[in-house]
Structure formats: structure tokens, C-alpha cells
PDB file of C-alpha atoms in Angstrom:
ATOM      1  CA  PRO A 135      50.383 113.509  77.362  1.00 51.00           C
ATOM      2  CA  ALA A 136      47.369 115.149  77.446  1.00 53.00           C
ATOM      3  CA  SER A 137      44.679 113.533  75.003  1.00 63.00           C
ATOM      4  CA  THR A 138      43.401 115.907  72.214  1.00 80.00           C
ATOM      5  CA  ASN A 139      40.187 116.979  72.027  1.00 92.00           C
ATOM      6  CA  PRO A 140      37.833 114.785  69.797  1.00 96.00           C
ATOM      7  CA  ILE A 141      35.754 115.979  66.961  1.00 97.00           C
ATOM      8  CA  THR A 142      32.161 116.039  66.604  1.00 98.00           C
ATOM      9  CA  GLY A 143      31.441 115.031  62.915  1.00 98.00           C
ATOM     10  CA  ALA A 144      28.369 115.221  60.536  1.00 98.00           C
ATOM     11  CA  ALA A 145      25.662 112.806  61.153  1.00 98.00           C
ATOM     12  CA  THR A 146      25.572 110.218  58.336  1.00 98.00           C
ATOM     13  CA  ALA A 147      22.807 107.587  56.850  1.00 96.00           C
ATOM     14  CA  LEU A 148      19.573 109.242  57.844  1.00 95.00           C
ATOM     15  CA  THR A 149      16.465 107.213  58.110  1.00 94.00           C
ATOM     16  CA  THR A 150      12.997 107.674  59.789  1.00 93.00           C
ATOM     17  CA  HIS A 151      14.264 106.158  63.120  1.00 95.00           C
ATOM     18  CA  GLY A 152      18.370 105.756  62.652  1.00 97.00           C
ATOM     19  CA  ALA A 153      21.435 107.655  62.032  1.00 98.00           C
ATOM     20  CA  THR A 154      25.281 107.342  62.094  1.00 98.00           C
ATOM     21  CA  LEU A 155      26.819 109.552  64.687  1.00 98.00           C
ATOM     22  CA  ASN A 156      30.841 110.218  63.083  1.00 98.00           C
ATOM     23  CA  GLY A 157      33.538 111.918  65.165  1.00 98.00           C
ATOM     24  CA  ILE A 158      37.461 112.319  65.239  1.00 97.00           C
ATOM     25  CA  VAL A 159      39.932 111.235  68.071  1.00 97.00           C
ATOM     26  CA  ASN A 160      43.602 111.465  68.603  1.00 95.00           C
ATOM     27  CA  THR A 161      44.427 109.692  72.010  1.00 93.00           C
ATOM     28  CA  ASP A 162      47.993 110.992  71.646  1.00 92.00           C
ATOM     29  CA  GLY A 163      48.816 107.341  72.655  1.00 93.00           C
ATOM     30  CA  LEU A 164      46.559 107.068  75.428  1.00 94.00           C
ATOM     31  CA  ASN A 165      43.857 104.428  76.118  1.00 96.00           C
ATOM     32  CA  ALA A 166      40.221 105.949  75.404  1.00 96.00           C
ATOM     33  CA  THR A 167      36.669 105.244  75.681  1.00 97.00           C
ATOM     34  CA  VAL A 168      35.084 106.905  72.913  1.00 98.00           C
ATOM     35  CA  GLU A 169      31.476 107.958  73.187  1.00 98.00           C
ATOM     36  CA  PHE A 170      28.234 109.810  71.721  1.00 98.00           C
ATOM     37  CA  GLU A 171      26.387 111.759  73.842  1.00 98.00           C
ATOM     38  CA  TYR A 172      22.634 112.387  72.417  1.00 98.00           C
ATOM     39  CA  GLY A 173      19.131 113.016  72.988  1.00 98.00           C
ATOM     40  CA  ILE A 174      15.915 115.299  71.828  1.00 97.00           C
ATOM     41  CA  THR A 175      17.186 118.219  73.911  1.00 96.00           C
ATOM     42  CA  PRO A 176      20.917 119.670  74.567  1.00 95.00           C
ATOM     43  CA  SER A 177      21.038 117.947  77.763  1.00 96.00           C
ATOM     44  CA  TYR A 178      21.610 114.802  75.588  1.00 97.00           C
ATOM     45  CA  GLY A 179      20.764 111.850  78.360  1.00 96.00           C
ATOM     46  CA  THR A 180      21.557 108.832  76.395  1.00 98.00           C
ATOM     47  CA  LEU A 181      25.099 107.720  75.878  1.00 97.00           C
ATOM     48  CA  VAL A 182      26.427 105.100  72.799  1.00 98.00           C
ATOM     49  CA  THR A 183      29.700 103.635  72.830  1.00 98.00           C
ATOM     50  CA  ALA A 184      31.439 103.998  69.673  1.00 98.00           C
ATOM     51  CA  THR A 185      32.455 100.781  67.636  1.00 96.00           C
ATOM     52  CA  LEU A 186      36.212 101.271  67.980  1.00 93.00           C
ATOM     53  CA  SER A 187      36.582 101.866  71.562  1.00 95.00           C
ATOM     54  CA  PRO A 188      38.290 101.705  73.615  1.00 97.00           C
ATOM     55  CA  ILE A 189      40.898 103.145  71.525  1.00 96.00           C
ATOM     56  CA  THR A 190      44.325 104.131  71.502  1.00 95.00           C
ATOM     57  CA  CYS A 191      45.815 106.098  68.380  1.00 94.00           C
ATOM     58  CA  THR A 192      48.630 108.921  67.688  1.00 93.00           C
ATOM     59  CA  THR A 193      46.965 110.158  64.470  1.00 94.00           C
ATOM     60  CA  ASP A 194      43.400 111.370  63.634  1.00 95.00           C
ATOM     61  CA  THR A 195      41.236 108.340  63.408  1.00 96.00           C
ATOM     62  CA  ALA A 196      37.640 108.120  62.406  1.00 97.00           C
ATOM     63  CA  VAL A 197      35.101 106.597  64.942  1.00 98.00           C
ATOM     64  CA  GLU A 198      31.366 106.160  64.393  1.00 98.00           C
ATOM     65  CA  ALA A 199      28.505 105.066  66.495  1.00 98.00           C
ATOM     66  CA  VAL A 200      25.173 103.482  64.749  1.00 98.00           C
ATOM     67  CA  LEU A 201      21.820 104.791  66.107  1.00 98.00           C
ATOM     68  CA  SER A 202      18.193 102.760  65.814  1.00 97.00           C
ATOM     69  CA  GLY A 203      14.973 103.260  67.554  1.00 97.00           C
ATOM     70  CA  LEU A 204      15.022 106.706  66.965  1.00 97.00           C
ATOM     71  CA  ASN A 205      11.535 108.775  66.586  1.00 95.00           C
ATOM     72  CA  LEU A 206      10.438 109.556  63.131  1.00 92.00           C
ATOM     73  CA  ASN A 207      11.236 113.534  61.880  1.00 91.00           C
ATOM     74  CA  THR A 208      12.853 114.328  64.922  1.00 94.00           C
ATOM     75  CA  THR A 209      15.897 116.699  65.750  1.00 96.00           C
ATOM     76  CA  TYR A 210      18.439 115.128  67.746  1.00 98.00           C
ATOM     77  CA  HIS A 211      21.283 116.883  69.774  1.00 98.00           C
ATOM     78  CA  TYR A 212      24.640 114.814  70.024  1.00 98.00           C
ATOM     79  CA  ARG A 213      28.575 115.446  70.631  1.00 98.00           C
ATOM     80  CA  ILE A 214      31.660 112.899  70.826  1.00 98.00           C
ATOM     81  CA  LYS A 215      33.252 112.428  74.082  1.00 97.00           C
ATOM     82  CA  THR A 216      36.478 110.972  75.290  1.00 97.00           C
ATOM     83  CA  THR A 217      37.430 109.063  78.656  1.00 96.00           C
ATOM     84  CA  THR A 218      41.314 108.537  79.364  1.00 94.00           C
ATOM     85  CA  SER A 219      43.456 108.635  82.575  1.00 94.00           C
ATOM     86  CA  GLN A 220      43.709 112.392  81.859  1.00 92.00           C
ATOM     87  CA  GLY A 221      40.057 112.883  82.352  1.00 93.00           C
ATOM     88  CA  VAL A 222      36.870 113.563  80.264  1.00 95.00           C
ATOM     89  CA  LYS A 223      36.776 115.644  77.001  1.00 96.00           C
ATOM     90  CA  VAL A 224      33.954 116.652  74.390  1.00 97.00           C
ATOM     91  CA  GLY A 225      33.401 117.661  70.947  1.00 97.00           C
ATOM     92  CA  ALA A 226      31.160 120.490  70.004  1.00 97.00           C
ATOM     93  CA  SER A 227      27.463 120.075  69.852  1.00 98.00           C
ATOM     94  CA  LYS A 228      25.856 119.345  66.679  1.00 98.00           C
ATOM     95  CA  SER A 229      22.561 118.002  65.821  1.00 98.00           C
ATOM     96  CA  PHE A 230      20.684 116.222  62.814  1.00 97.00           C
ATOM     97  CA  ALA A 231      17.154 115.479  62.178  1.00 95.00           C
ATOM     98  CA  THR A 232      15.449 112.275  61.098  1.00 95.00           C
ATOM     99  CA  LEU A 233      13.593 111.545  58.220  1.00 94.00           C
ATOM    100  CA  PRO A 234       9.926 111.776  58.012  1.00 94.00           C
ATOM    101  CA  HIS A 235       7.844 109.251  56.002  1.00 92.00           C
ATOM    102  CA  ALA A 236       7.561 109.663  52.334  1.00 94.00           C
ATOM    103  CA  PRO A 237       4.012 111.654  51.387  1.00 95.00           C
ATOM    104  CA  ALA A 238       0.748 109.522  51.047  1.00 95.00           C
ATOM    105  CA  VAL A 239      -0.948 110.708  48.005  1.00 95.00           C
ATOM    106  CA  THR A 240      -4.951 109.372  47.655  1.00 95.00           C
ATOM    107  CA  ASN A 241      -8.233 110.459  45.806  1.00 94.00           C
ATOM    108  CA  LEU A 242      -6.970 111.564  42.550  1.00 94.00           C
ATOM    109  CA  SER A 243      -9.617 113.636  40.203  1.00 94.00           C
ATOM    110  CA  ALA A 244      -9.860 115.457  37.244  1.00 93.00           C
ATOM    111  CA  VAL A 245     -12.361 118.011  36.698  1.00 92.00           C
ATOM    112  CA  TYR A 246     -11.856 119.170  32.887  1.00 84.00           C
ATOM    113  CA  GLY A 247     -13.488 121.540  30.245  1.00 81.00           C
ATOM    114  CA  VAL A 248     -12.747 121.777  26.002  1.00 78.00           C
ATOM    115  CA  THR A 249      -9.329 122.687  26.669  1.00 84.00           C
ATOM    116  CA  SER A 250      -8.226 122.888  30.303  1.00 88.00           C
ATOM    117  CA  ALA A 251      -8.528 120.809  33.368  1.00 91.00           C
ATOM    118  CA  ARG A 252      -8.157 121.175  37.109  1.00 94.00           C
ATOM    119  CA  LEU A 253      -6.646 117.949  38.761  1.00 95.00           C
ATOM    120  CA  SER A 254      -6.781 117.393  42.485  1.00 96.00           C
ATOM    121  CA  ALA A 255      -5.624 114.825  45.401  1.00 96.00           C
ATOM    122  CA  ASP A 256      -5.473 114.262  48.847  1.00 97.00           C
ATOM    123  CA  VAL A 257      -1.501 114.536  49.955  1.00 97.00           C
ATOM    124  CA  ASN A 258      -0.216 114.031  53.626  1.00 96.00           C
ATOM    125  CA  PRO A 259       3.444 115.318  54.030  1.00 94.00           C
ATOM    126  CA  ASP A 260       3.989 113.441  57.650  1.00 90.00           C
ATOM    127  CA  ASN A 261       4.519 117.285  58.477  1.00 89.00           C
ATOM    128  CA  ALA A 262       7.514 117.401  56.809  1.00 90.00           C
ATOM    129  CA  ASN A 263       7.777 120.439  53.708  1.00 93.00           C
ATOM    130  CA  ALA A 264       6.916 118.827  50.432  1.00 96.00           C
ATOM    131  CA  VAL A 265       6.791 120.006  46.904  1.00 97.00           C
ATOM    132  CA  VAL A 266       4.098 118.637  44.926  1.00 97.00           C
ATOM    133  CA  THR A 267       3.781 118.670  41.292  1.00 98.00           C
ATOM    134  CA  PHE A 268       1.137 117.336  38.861  1.00 97.00           C
ATOM    135  CA  GLU A 269       2.457 115.247  35.733  1.00 97.00           C
ATOM    136  CA  TYR A 270       0.405 114.737  32.557  1.00 95.00           C
ATOM    137  CA  GLY A 271       0.966 113.589  29.068  1.00 95.00           C
ATOM    138  CA  LEU A 272      -0.584 111.636  25.934  1.00 94.00           C
ATOM    139  CA  THR A 273       1.117 108.325  27.728  1.00 95.00           C
ATOM    140  CA  THR A 274       2.715 106.771  31.215  1.00 95.00           C
ATOM    141  CA  ASP A 275       5.667 109.126  30.234  1.00 96.00           C
ATOM    142  CA  TYR A 276       4.214 112.056  30.853  1.00 96.00           C
ATOM    143  CA  GLY A 277       6.488 114.467  29.597  1.00 95.00           C
ATOM    144  CA  SER A 278       4.633 117.740  30.835  1.00 95.00           C
ATOM    145  CA  SER A 279       3.712 118.761  34.497  1.00 96.00           C
ATOM    146  CA  THR A 280       2.202 121.740  36.570  1.00 96.00           C
ATOM    147  CA  PRO A 281       2.617 122.662  40.384  1.00 97.00           C
ATOM    148  CA  ALA A 282       0.035 121.975  42.769  1.00 97.00           C
ATOM    149  CA  TRP A 283      -1.286 125.734  43.687  1.00 97.00           C
ATOM    150  CA  GLU A 284      -0.575 124.948  47.149  1.00 96.00           C
ATOM    151  CA  SER A 285       2.598 123.492  47.200  1.00 96.00           C
ATOM    152  CA  PRO A 286       4.945 123.418  48.968  1.00 96.00           C
ATOM    153  CA  ILE A 287       2.512 122.043  52.155  1.00 96.00           C
ATOM    154  CA  THR A 288       3.597 120.929  54.909  1.00 94.00           C
ATOM    155  CA  SER A 289       0.342 118.987  56.572  1.00 94.00           C
ATOM    156  CA  GLY A 290      -1.989 116.887  54.668  1.00 95.00           C
ATOM    157  CA  GLN A 291      -4.632 118.641  52.487  1.00 96.00           C
ATOM    158  CA  THR A 292      -6.145 118.791  49.163  1.00 97.00           C
ATOM    159  CA  VAL A 293      -4.029 119.983  46.429  1.00 97.00           C
ATOM    160  CA  ASP A 294      -5.277 121.217  43.059  1.00 97.00           C
ATOM    161  CA  GLY A 295      -3.405 122.102  39.980  1.00 96.00           C
ATOM    162  CA  SER A 296      -4.297 123.448  36.469  1.00 94.00           C
ATOM    163  CA  VAL A 297      -3.792 122.318  32.893  1.00 93.00           C
ATOM    164  CA  SER A 298      -4.765 124.059  30.053  1.00 90.00           C
ATOM    165  CA  GLY A 299      -3.797 124.082  26.403  1.00 88.00           C
ATOM    166  CA  ILE A 300      -5.203 120.307  25.891  1.00 89.00           C
ATOM    167  CA  THR A 301      -6.800 118.767  22.824  1.00 88.00           C
ATOM    168  CA  PRO A 302     -10.172 118.344  23.351  1.00 87.00           C
ATOM    169  CA  GLY A 303     -11.405 114.564  22.527  1.00 86.00           C
ATOM    170  CA  VAL A 304      -8.136 113.437  23.441  1.00 90.00           C
ATOM    171  CA  THR A 305      -7.248 110.945  26.316  1.00 92.00           C
ATOM    172  CA  TYR A 306      -4.325 112.355  28.935  1.00 94.00           C
ATOM    173  CA  HIS A 307      -2.497 110.043  31.423  1.00 95.00           C
ATOM    174  CA  TYR A 308      -1.825 112.083  34.885  1.00 96.00           C
ATOM    175  CA  ARG A 309      -0.466 111.456  38.185  1.00 96.00           C
ATOM    176  CA  VAL A 310       0.719 113.360  41.136  1.00 97.00           C
ATOM    177  CA  LYS A 311       4.188 113.649  42.763  1.00 97.00           C
ATOM    178  CA  ALA A 312       4.855 114.254  46.053  1.00 97.00           C
ATOM    179  CA  GLN A 313       8.244 114.999  47.398  1.00 96.00           C
ATOM    180  CA  ASN A 314       9.598 115.559  50.790  1.00 94.00           C
ATOM    181  CA  ALA A 315      13.143 114.738  53.054  1.00 91.00           C
ATOM    182  CA  GLY A 316      11.743 111.293  53.390  1.00 91.00           C
ATOM    183  CA  GLY A 317      11.288 110.369  49.826  1.00 93.00           C
ATOM    184  CA  THR A 318       9.409 110.534  46.612  1.00 95.00           C
ATOM    185  CA  THR A 319       5.848 109.639  45.980  1.00 96.00           C
ATOM    186  CA  TYR A 320       3.679 108.772  42.544  1.00 96.00           C
ATOM    187  CA  SER A 321       0.214 108.229  42.605  1.00 95.00           C
ATOM    188  CA  GLU A 322      -1.305 105.503  40.496  1.00 94.00           C
ATOM    189  CA  ASP A 323      -1.665 106.625  36.900  1.00 96.00           C
ATOM    190  CA  SER A 324      -5.121 107.964  36.152  1.00 95.00           C
ATOM    191  CA  LEU A 325      -6.937 109.230  33.030  1.00 93.00           C
ATOM    192  CA  PHE A 326      -8.739 112.298  31.587  1.00 89.00           C
ATOM    193  CA  GLU A 327     -10.338 113.484  28.141  1.00 84.00           C
ATOM    194  CA  ALA A 328     -11.089 116.695  27.390  1.00 75.00           C
ATOM    195  CA  LEU A 329     -14.493 117.658  26.132  1.00 74.00           C
TER     196      LEU A 329
END
């Protein structure tokens, strides 16, 4: 009998430097070596053996390989590959991207007037698309937010946001929230007081 073509599954458990490659194999009762080819180009370049290899099966069976030591925030191409006495078969090529670091937030500041304030911070999203907002309120529960004018951003820069309708003489808490594929970062709590 001829072994059935393996199926390349979606990559899961993505991290900054790792991923799990998944696939389905049915070897029609033949003994098969199961591997994944992967690399930063469609030519792959690296082979990793699946955790269930060699394998002999007559029904669709899930297999996987856990990758580590990958480059940060990088697209990889991969496919599944089986080798039996009948030859080599490969699944479709797919791709995944490792995650960036969560954004870094520094230099929080506020310039304020009687009923409004301009909030600023430096945000570095690690070259990944990041949404940035300023949260503010009378307590550290905040309760209100306003988007940064520059959001979303993909490179490190100073971002600004405006708050209006605040009460003169009242102290407000505020912080920055920056979120990309690598996670969400909150700045430390800061205070401003309307004049």
C-alpha cells in the first residue's frame, strides 16, 4: 500500500523564541519517519523529528514538534514530511511568526491646564504593530481612556494623548497601556492635577 499524504497543521504555542508545529499522518500501516522542515525562507533548511516518530498507523494521527531557539519576531516557513519504504511525502507549506517582546514604556509626563491635559510617553513596540492608550481617573481603577494620537505604532517614539473635561483642582491618576502581539505593558501610575 502507498502511504497517505501528511497534512501540515497550524503552528501553536507561539512565543518570542519558540513554537509547536502540528500535523496529521496516516501511514496506511507502513512504518514512517515523521519530520518537519522549517526555516526563514520557503527553502526551509532545518529538519526536526516529530515527537511520535517513527510511527505506524492506519488512521489519522496527530503529531507535533516543539521548536525553541528561534529568532524573535520572525516569519518561518514549514511543512510536514514523512518517509516510508514507499518514498517521501510532504504536506503543504505554511508559515508562522514568532512573537515580539511586549512594548516598553518610559518617560511618562503630563502638561495640563484648567480643564484639559496633554499626556505623553515614550513607547517602543519592538517593531510590531502596537495599540497605545492613556488610562486616567480619580483612582488607580482609572475608568476612562483616550487613544494616543499616533496609535497604532510600529517603531519606538513619543506618543501623546489629550484629556478634556477634567475638574480644576482635582488630582487624577493616569498610566499608559501599550499592546502588541507579544503582550500588554502598563506604565507605572502617575498623577496630574488640573489647575
